[in-house]
Amino acid sequence: MDKQNSKYRWIVFVSVLFTYLLMASQRTAPGLITDQLMRDFQVTASTIGLLTSIQFFVYTSLQIPMGILADRYGPNFFLIIGATLTGLGTIIYSLGAHELILFFARILTGVGDATIWVNMVLILAQWFHKKEFVRLIGLAGMTGSLGFLLATVPFSAWIDLLGWRSAFFSAGLLLCLCGLLLYFVLVIRTKRIFLDEPVVVTEEVQREKTLVLLRRIFSSRQAWALFFCHFGVVGGYVGFISSWAVPYGMNMYEMTRSDASQMIMIGLIGALIGAPLTSWISSRLETIKRPYIVVHITVLLGWFSFLLCNGHPPLFLLIILFFIIGFGYGASALTFAGVRQSFPIKESGIVSGFANTGGFLSAVLLPIIFGFILDHFQTTSGNQADGYYYGFIIPVIFSIIGLIGVTSFKEKRQVAEHKTNIRTS
């Protein structure tokens, strides 16, 4: 029986995406309890910024190595281990009695989280035809935003009901069960159904080829342009909602935790809309660069509006700004469309990892710098409003870097070739 024609492939699809949904939720869920952690562990805003960033740092540093390992040894093993490590990290986080344990837990979670995207893409490529894959990869991307959405009002209500420790413990336990589910679906059951599945042997010579490929990518101006494209729209949003968005709403607008979580949810709705809409517009206009430039300019104006309003825009404008910034994050899928357009298929996996590194590098930097700025103004003047105002300079700078990246992107307009490929496929 052929994998790509079997009904079982849909069980694989649902199992993998459900795991991705839960893993994505744990990227930003700790942002819901920032104030509680500062109170319970008597730590500063800088420490919380470092705690938030450590997971993204681990995730970022492992993107390219994970792509190489997945190509060499196959994606199933790493995805199963990744789900289990994310679950164990979340459980340890819920049981932590010292900030060092929290740091260890987030490092473990970051290692597990780093496995999901590259291996999920490879698994779907194995189980689905090319036409199905193109459609389903969009759903996979939206699943990540749904995971962020799960970590807003729903998980906030779960925290209010059980307390933050029990809520995170239950989420970690569920992720460990997902690891067992994936082992059954991808390994045990698959071996029983596809007894004659060929074993893929990778030649040792690929190691030298990988080094040559990495050297060429790191010296490519086009790859760096895509790196900075992703840097500009991903980190400002992901870094902010994972650390300071909820405290910002509670401190500056006197919102409850649930109300502040709803503000994050508005941004996530923007992300859910931004991914398919910008891809559709790009396809209709047969260009990636022009709509992506508009997105970057809009996101830059959004973050700059916080400065124009002294860090405290009117509530109606705040809702619009969260939606715009979330929309820009969703539109970051155009980065990988640029990768596919600019590089051959055999290189697109590693280049995608390189570009993804740019986005999450900014997600690492923003919470740390933002936390230091808040601490500085808290200790010198005791004015949180000033701290948030100057903190918003950071995503403005990141957005400018992103705009420089997208304007440096050299688009290859190969419409005729694209149409020919569609007809032949």
Short mmCIF file of C-alpha atoms in Angstrom, two decimals:
data_model
loop_
_atom_site.label_atom_id
_atom_site.label_comp_id
_atom_site.label_asym_id
_atom_site.label_seq_id
_atom_site.Cartn_x
_atom_site.Cartn_y
_atom_site.Cartn_z
CA MET A 1 0.00 0.00 0.00
CA ASP A 2 1.26 3.49 -0.91
CA LYS A 3 1.47 5.99 1.96
CA GLN A 4 0.35 8.91 -0.19
CA ASN A 5 -2.82 7.09 -1.31
CA SER A 6 -3.79 5.53 2.02
CA LYS A 7 -6.56 6.80 4.26
CA TYR A 8 -4.20 6.36 7.20
CA ARG A 9 -2.32 9.50 6.15
CA TRP A 10 -5.17 11.59 7.60
CA ILE A 11 -4.66 9.98 11.01
CA VAL A 12 -1.00 10.98 10.74
CA PHE A 13 -2.00 14.51 9.72
CA VAL A 14 -4.40 15.00 12.66
CA SER A 15 -1.97 13.48 15.19
CA VAL A 16 0.95 15.64 14.09
CA LEU A 17 -1.06 18.87 13.92
CA PHE A 18 -2.68 18.29 17.31
CA THR A 19 0.78 17.87 18.81
CA TYR A 20 1.95 21.05 17.07
CA LEU A 21 -1.08 22.91 18.45
CA LEU A 22 -0.16 22.03 22.04
CA MET A 23 3.57 22.64 21.58
CA ALA A 24 2.96 26.06 20.01
CA SER A 25 0.73 27.03 22.93
CA GLN A 26 3.58 26.50 25.39
CA ARG A 27 5.77 29.03 23.60
CA THR A 28 3.72 31.94 24.91
CA ALA A 29 1.67 30.49 27.79
CA PRO A 30 4.23 31.58 30.45
CA GLY A 31 3.50 35.20 29.49
CA LEU A 32 0.13 34.80 31.21
CA ILE A 33 1.76 34.42 34.62
CA THR A 34 4.60 36.96 34.39
CA ASP A 35 3.35 38.98 37.35
CA GLN A 36 2.79 35.86 39.45
CA LEU A 37 6.31 34.58 38.79
CA MET A 38 7.80 37.94 39.76
CA ARG A 39 5.80 37.86 43.00
CA ASP A 40 6.24 34.16 43.86
CA PHE A 41 9.97 33.97 43.10
CA GLN A 42 10.87 37.59 43.99
CA VAL A 43 12.63 38.16 40.65
CA THR A 44 13.03 41.28 38.53
CA ALA A 45 11.63 42.09 35.12
CA SER A 46 15.09 41.46 33.63
CA THR A 47 15.06 37.92 34.99
CA ILE A 48 11.62 37.31 33.52
CA GLY A 49 12.87 38.63 30.19
CA LEU A 50 15.79 36.19 30.28
CA LEU A 51 13.46 33.36 31.31
CA THR A 52 11.19 34.07 28.36
CA SER A 53 14.04 34.45 25.90
CA ILE A 54 15.94 31.29 26.85
CA GLN A 55 13.40 29.01 25.14
CA PHE A 56 13.49 31.07 21.95
CA PHE A 57 17.30 31.15 22.09
CA VAL A 58 17.45 27.35 22.23
CA TYR A 59 14.79 27.07 19.52
CA THR A 60 16.68 29.50 17.30
CA SER A 61 20.09 27.91 17.72
CA LEU A 62 18.77 24.44 16.82
CA GLN A 63 16.85 25.28 13.64
CA ILE A 64 19.63 24.65 11.12
CA PRO A 65 21.12 21.61 12.95
CA MET A 66 17.63 20.10 13.24
CA GLY A 67 17.08 20.44 9.50
CA ILE A 68 20.35 18.62 8.81
CA LEU A 69 19.61 15.83 11.35
CA ALA A 70 16.06 15.33 10.09
CA ASP A 71 17.29 14.96 6.52
CA ARG A 72 19.88 12.42 7.61
CA TYR A 73 18.04 10.28 10.16
CA GLY A 74 14.37 10.87 9.38
CA PRO A 75 11.76 13.08 11.08
CA ASN A 76 9.71 10.58 13.13
CA PHE A 77 12.21 10.00 15.93
CA PHE A 78 12.91 13.70 16.49
CA LEU A 79 9.24 14.69 16.52
CA ILE A 80 8.40 11.99 19.11
CA ILE A 81 11.33 12.98 21.32
CA GLY A 82 10.50 16.67 20.86
CA ALA A 83 6.91 16.29 22.03
CA THR A 84 8.05 14.31 25.05
CA LEU A 85 10.78 16.81 25.99
CA THR A 86 8.34 19.71 25.68
CA GLY A 87 5.94 17.87 27.99
CA LEU A 88 8.64 17.07 30.55
CA GLY A 89 9.90 20.66 30.46
CA THR A 90 6.39 21.99 31.07
CA ILE A 91 5.88 19.58 34.00
CA ILE A 92 9.20 20.58 35.58
CA TYR A 93 8.24 24.24 35.08
CA SER A 94 5.02 23.66 37.03
CA LEU A 95 6.94 22.03 39.90
CA GLY A 96 9.82 24.51 40.03
CA ALA A 97 10.71 25.93 43.45
CA HIS A 98 13.63 28.08 42.31
CA GLU A 99 14.24 30.29 39.29
CA LEU A 100 17.14 28.07 38.17
CA ILE A 101 14.70 25.17 37.84
CA LEU A 102 12.45 27.40 35.74
CA PHE A 103 15.40 28.19 33.45
CA PHE A 104 16.22 24.49 33.07
CA ALA A 105 12.59 23.71 32.32
CA ARG A 106 12.37 26.34 29.58
CA ILE A 107 15.64 25.11 28.04
CA LEU A 108 14.19 21.59 27.91
CA THR A 109 10.99 22.96 26.39
CA GLY A 110 13.00 24.91 23.82
CA VAL A 111 14.88 21.78 22.74
CA GLY A 112 11.60 19.95 22.25
CA ASP A 113 9.96 22.88 20.47
CA ALA A 114 12.89 23.15 18.05
CA THR A 115 11.98 19.76 16.58
CA ILE A 116 8.41 20.49 15.52
CA TRP A 117 8.36 22.61 12.37
CA VAL A 118 11.12 21.04 10.27
CA ASN A 119 10.10 17.47 11.12
CA MET A 120 6.40 18.15 10.67
CA VAL A 121 7.04 19.50 7.18
CA LEU A 122 9.10 16.45 6.26
CA ILE A 123 6.48 14.04 7.64
CA LEU A 124 3.69 15.71 5.65
CA ALA A 125 5.89 15.63 2.54
CA GLN A 126 6.27 11.86 2.97
CA TRP A 127 2.58 11.17 3.44
CA PHE A 128 0.93 13.55 0.94
CA HIS A 129 1.13 14.26 -2.78
CA LYS A 130 2.60 17.59 -3.86
CA LYS A 131 -0.78 19.21 -4.53
CA GLU A 132 -2.13 18.09 -1.16
CA PHE A 133 1.04 19.21 0.57
CA VAL A 134 0.78 22.78 -0.75
CA ARG A 135 -2.73 23.11 0.66
CA LEU A 136 -2.04 21.36 3.95
CA ILE A 137 1.14 23.24 4.78
CA GLY A 138 -1.00 26.39 4.99
CA LEU A 139 -3.24 24.66 7.53
CA ALA A 140 -0.13 23.60 9.42
CA GLY A 141 1.03 27.21 9.58
CA MET A 142 -2.37 28.34 10.86
CA THR A 143 -2.20 25.63 13.54
CA GLY A 144 0.73 27.45 15.12
CA SER A 145 -1.36 30.61 15.41
CA LEU A 146 -4.21 28.56 16.86
CA GLY A 147 -1.74 27.27 19.45
CA PHE A 148 -0.93 30.85 20.41
CA LEU A 149 -4.69 31.50 20.53
CA LEU A 150 -5.11 28.55 22.88
CA ALA A 151 -2.58 30.20 25.19
CA THR A 152 -4.75 33.30 25.66
CA VAL A 153 -8.28 33.28 27.07
CA PRO A 154 -8.72 29.46 27.20
CA PHE A 155 -5.47 28.80 29.05
CA SER A 156 -5.93 31.90 31.19
CA ALA A 157 -9.31 30.51 32.31
CA TRP A 158 -7.63 27.17 32.99
CA ILE A 159 -5.07 28.96 35.18
CA ASP A 160 -7.81 30.82 37.05
CA LEU A 161 -9.59 27.51 37.64
CA LEU A 162 -6.67 25.32 38.74
CA GLY A 163 -3.87 27.73 39.57
CA TRP A 164 -0.83 28.17 37.36
CA ARG A 165 1.08 25.13 38.62
CA SER A 166 -1.73 22.64 38.05
CA ALA A 167 -2.58 24.20 34.69
CA PHE A 168 0.98 23.84 33.39
CA PHE A 169 1.32 20.35 34.87
CA SER A 170 -1.77 19.14 33.02
CA ALA A 171 -0.54 20.69 29.75
CA GLY A 172 2.83 18.96 30.16
CA LEU A 173 1.19 15.62 30.88
CA LEU A 174 -0.95 15.94 27.76
CA LEU A 175 2.15 16.63 25.66
CA CYS A 176 3.87 13.52 27.02
CA LEU A 177 0.79 11.53 26.01
CA CYS A 178 1.10 13.10 22.55
CA GLY A 179 4.63 11.70 22.37
CA LEU A 180 3.21 8.23 23.04
CA LEU A 181 0.48 8.81 20.46
CA LEU A 182 3.02 9.79 17.81
CA TYR A 183 5.13 6.72 18.60
CA PHE A 184 2.10 4.50 18.05
CA VAL A 185 0.91 6.32 14.90
CA LEU A 186 4.26 6.97 13.19
CA VAL A 187 6.22 3.88 14.23
CA ILE A 188 4.22 0.92 15.53
CA ARG A 189 1.07 1.23 13.44
CA THR A 190 2.94 2.36 10.33
CA LYS A 191 5.23 -0.69 10.44
CA ARG A 192 2.22 -2.97 10.67
CA ILE A 193 0.43 -1.38 7.71
CA PHE A 194 3.46 -0.76 5.47
CA LEU A 195 5.55 -3.88 5.98
CA ASP A 196 7.41 -3.40 2.72
CA GLU A 197 8.41 0.22 3.36
CA PRO A 198 11.95 0.74 2.03
CA VAL A 199 14.71 1.79 4.38
CA VAL A 200 16.44 4.97 3.29
CA VAL A 201 20.21 4.87 3.65
CA THR A 202 22.03 8.20 3.64
CA GLU A 203 25.60 8.23 2.37
CA GLU A 204 28.39 9.62 4.53
CA VAL A 205 29.47 11.92 1.71
CA GLN A 206 26.49 14.18 2.51
CA ARG A 207 28.38 15.65 5.48
CA GLU A 208 30.87 17.40 3.23
CA LYS A 209 28.06 18.59 0.97
CA THR A 210 26.25 20.04 3.95
CA LEU A 211 29.28 22.09 4.98
CA VAL A 212 29.66 23.43 1.46
CA LEU A 213 25.96 24.27 1.34
CA LEU A 214 26.07 26.09 4.67
CA ARG A 215 29.08 28.11 3.56
CA ARG A 216 27.25 29.16 0.39
CA ILE A 217 24.07 30.10 2.27
CA PHE A 218 25.90 32.18 4.86
CA SER A 219 27.60 34.13 2.08
CA SER A 220 24.35 34.70 0.14
CA ARG A 221 22.91 38.24 0.23
CA GLN A 222 19.51 36.83 -0.72
CA ALA A 223 19.51 34.48 2.26
CA TRP A 224 20.42 37.34 4.59
CA ALA A 225 17.65 39.50 3.09
CA LEU A 226 15.13 36.75 3.97
CA PHE A 227 16.73 36.41 7.42
CA PHE A 228 16.12 40.11 8.14
CA CYS A 229 12.62 39.98 6.60
CA HIS A 230 11.66 37.40 9.20
CA PHE A 231 13.57 39.22 11.94
CA GLY A 232 11.42 42.32 11.45
CA VAL A 233 7.90 40.88 11.73
CA VAL A 234 8.18 37.77 13.91
CA GLY A 235 10.23 38.70 16.97
CA GLY A 236 8.48 41.94 17.86
CA TYR A 237 5.16 40.15 18.01
CA VAL A 238 6.15 36.76 19.43
CA GLY A 239 8.63 38.26 21.89
CA PHE A 240 6.14 40.81 23.16
CA ILE A 241 3.09 38.55 23.61
CA SER A 242 5.20 35.84 25.25
CA SER A 243 6.47 38.17 27.97
CA TRP A 244 5.10 41.69 28.37
CA ALA A 245 1.72 41.95 26.62
CA VAL A 246 -0.34 40.72 29.59
CA PRO A 247 1.55 42.82 32.21
CA TYR A 248 1.29 45.80 29.84
CA GLY A 249 -2.49 45.51 29.70
CA MET A 250 -2.75 45.00 33.45
CA ASN A 251 -0.37 47.81 34.42
CA MET A 252 -1.22 50.45 31.82
CA TYR A 253 -4.96 49.83 31.36
CA GLU A 254 -5.82 48.17 34.71
CA MET A 255 -7.14 45.12 32.87
CA THR A 256 -7.68 41.75 34.47
CA ARG A 257 -5.49 38.90 33.28
CA SER A 258 -8.43 37.57 31.26
CA ASP A 259 -9.04 40.96 29.60
CA ALA A 260 -5.34 41.32 28.75
CA SER A 261 -5.39 37.82 27.27
CA GLN A 262 -8.27 38.91 25.02
CA MET A 263 -6.06 41.66 23.63
CA ILE A 264 -3.50 39.02 22.69
CA MET A 265 -6.29 37.00 21.10
CA ILE A 266 -7.09 39.95 18.82
CA GLY A 267 -3.52 39.86 17.56
CA LEU A 268 -3.77 36.14 16.98
CA ILE A 269 -6.95 36.61 14.95
CA GLY A 270 -4.94 39.03 12.85
CA ALA A 271 -2.26 36.34 12.43
CA LEU A 272 -4.86 33.76 11.36
CA ILE A 273 -6.17 36.14 8.71
CA GLY A 274 -2.77 37.46 7.65
CA ALA A 275 -1.28 34.11 6.58
CA PRO A 276 -3.86 33.02 3.96
CA LEU A 277 -4.83 36.53 2.83
CA THR A 278 -1.33 37.79 2.06
CA SER A 279 -0.49 34.52 0.33
CA TRP A 280 -3.61 34.85 -1.82
CA ILE A 281 -2.80 38.49 -2.66
CA SER A 282 0.79 37.55 -3.51
CA SER A 283 -0.44 34.77 -5.77
CA ARG A 284 -2.95 37.03 -7.52
CA LEU A 285 -0.40 39.80 -8.09
CA GLU A 286 2.29 37.24 -8.98
CA THR A 287 4.78 39.00 -6.73
CA ILE A 288 6.07 38.42 -3.22
CA LYS A 289 8.05 41.58 -2.65
CA ARG A 290 5.42 44.30 -3.17
CA PRO A 291 2.79 42.98 -0.73
CA TYR A 292 5.52 42.07 1.75
CA ILE A 293 6.89 45.62 1.65
CA VAL A 294 3.38 46.92 2.42
CA VAL A 295 3.17 44.51 5.36
CA HIS A 296 6.51 45.64 6.78
CA ILE A 297 5.64 49.32 6.45
CA THR A 298 2.27 48.73 8.14
CA VAL A 299 3.87 46.83 11.03
CA LEU A 300 6.48 49.58 11.44
CA LEU A 301 3.74 52.23 11.60
CA GLY A 302 1.87 50.07 14.10
CA TRP A 303 4.77 49.87 16.55
CA PHE A 304 5.63 53.54 15.95
CA SER A 305 2.05 54.47 16.96
CA PHE A 306 2.85 53.31 20.50
CA LEU A 307 5.57 55.96 20.63
CA LEU A 308 3.30 58.64 19.18
CA CYS A 309 0.79 57.88 21.94
CA ASN A 310 3.42 57.93 24.70
CA GLY A 311 3.10 54.17 25.18
CA HIS A 312 -0.60 54.42 26.04
CA PRO A 313 -2.80 54.56 22.91
CA PRO A 314 -6.60 54.80 23.33
CA LEU A 315 -8.21 51.41 23.83
CA PHE A 316 -9.87 51.35 20.39
CA LEU A 317 -6.53 52.12 18.74
CA LEU A 318 -4.79 49.51 20.89
CA ILE A 319 -7.18 46.88 19.51
CA ILE A 320 -6.38 47.95 15.94
CA LEU A 321 -2.64 47.94 16.63
CA PHE A 322 -2.67 44.45 18.11
CA PHE A 323 -4.59 43.23 15.04
CA ILE A 324 -2.13 44.91 12.64
CA ILE A 325 0.95 43.52 14.39
CA GLY A 326 -0.62 40.04 14.49
CA PHE A 327 -1.52 40.33 10.81
CA GLY A 328 2.11 41.09 10.02
CA TYR A 329 3.22 38.02 11.94
CA GLY A 330 0.80 35.86 9.93
CA ALA A 331 2.11 37.38 6.71
CA SER A 332 5.62 36.21 7.60
CA ALA A 333 4.80 33.03 5.67
CA LEU A 334 5.83 35.08 2.62
CA THR A 335 9.42 34.70 3.84
CA PHE A 336 9.27 30.99 2.99
CA ALA A 337 7.59 31.71 -0.32
CA GLY A 338 10.64 33.85 -1.02
CA VAL A 339 12.89 30.94 -0.04
CA ARG A 340 11.13 28.59 -2.47
CA GLN A 341 11.37 31.19 -5.23
CA SER A 342 15.04 32.02 -4.69
CA PHE A 343 16.66 28.66 -3.92
CA PRO A 344 16.45 25.15 -5.38
CA ILE A 345 14.31 22.60 -3.57
CA LYS A 346 17.34 20.67 -2.29
CA GLU A 347 18.50 23.79 -0.42
CA SER A 348 15.14 25.20 0.67
CA GLY A 349 15.03 23.23 3.93
CA ILE A 350 18.28 24.62 5.33
CA VAL A 351 17.57 28.12 3.99
CA SER A 352 14.13 27.99 5.63
CA GLY A 353 15.83 27.11 8.91
CA PHE A 354 18.24 30.00 8.44
CA ALA A 355 15.39 32.46 7.75
CA ASN A 356 13.40 31.09 10.67
CA THR A 357 16.45 31.68 12.86
CA GLY A 358 16.18 35.39 12.06
CA GLY A 359 12.59 35.60 13.26
CA PHE A 360 13.19 33.87 16.55
CA LEU A 361 16.48 35.65 17.18
CA SER A 362 14.47 38.84 17.51
CA ALA A 363 12.03 36.94 19.74
CA VAL A 364 15.01 36.15 21.98
CA LEU A 365 16.32 39.69 22.09
CA LEU A 366 13.10 41.66 22.62
CA PRO A 367 12.00 40.27 26.03
CA ILE A 368 15.52 40.67 27.44
CA ILE A 369 16.01 44.27 26.28
CA PHE A 370 12.44 45.20 27.18
CA GLY A 371 12.91 43.77 30.67
CA PHE A 372 16.14 45.71 31.24
CA ILE A 373 14.44 48.94 30.17
CA LEU A 374 11.50 48.33 32.53
CA ASP A 375 13.88 47.57 35.41
CA HIS A 376 15.89 50.73 34.72
CA PHE A 377 12.89 53.04 34.92
CA GLN A 378 11.41 51.13 37.86
CA THR A 379 14.56 51.64 39.93
CA THR A 380 15.37 55.21 38.81
CA SER A 381 11.96 56.89 38.66
CA GLY A 382 9.42 54.23 39.60
CA ASN A 383 7.47 55.19 36.48
CA GLN A 384 6.26 52.10 34.59
CA ALA A 385 4.70 54.23 31.85
CA ASP A 386 8.12 55.60 30.88
CA GLY A 387 9.55 52.10 30.91
CA TYR A 388 6.94 50.82 28.48
CA TYR A 389 7.30 53.91 26.27
CA TYR A 390 11.04 53.50 25.80
CA GLY A 391 10.62 49.73 25.56
CA PHE A 392 8.52 50.17 22.42
CA ILE A 393 11.56 51.68 20.69
CA ILE A 394 12.92 48.12 20.40
CA PRO A 395 10.20 46.66 18.11
CA VAL A 396 10.35 49.89 16.06
CA ILE A 397 14.07 49.28 15.45
CA PHE A 398 13.39 45.61 14.66
CA SER A 399 10.72 46.64 12.15
CA ILE A 400 13.12 49.04 10.42
CA ILE A 401 15.61 46.17 10.08
CA GLY A 402 12.85 44.04 8.57
CA LEU A 403 11.97 46.76 6.08
CA ILE A 404 15.63 46.98 5.03
CA GLY A 405 15.62 43.21 4.55
CA VAL A 406 12.50 43.10 2.36
CA THR A 407 13.68 45.97 0.18
CA SER A 408 17.00 44.13 -0.28
CA PHE A 409 15.19 40.99 -1.41
CA LYS A 410 15.79 40.35 -5.14
CA GLU A 411 12.62 38.91 -6.57
CA LYS A 412 12.74 36.51 -9.50
CA ARG A 413 9.75 37.15 -11.71
CA GLN A 414 9.31 33.85 -13.50
CA VAL A 415 5.60 33.89 -14.18
CA ALA A 416 5.77 31.93 -17.41
CA GLU A 417 7.84 29.18 -15.81
CA HIS A 418 5.47 29.07 -12.84
CA LYS A 419 2.46 28.60 -15.09
CA THR A 420 4.28 25.84 -16.99
CA ASN A 421 5.03 24.03 -13.73
CA ILE A 422 1.36 24.22 -12.76
CA ARG A 423 0.27 22.65 -16.05
CA THR A 424 2.83 19.84 -15.85
CA SER A 425 2.01 19.04 -12.24
#
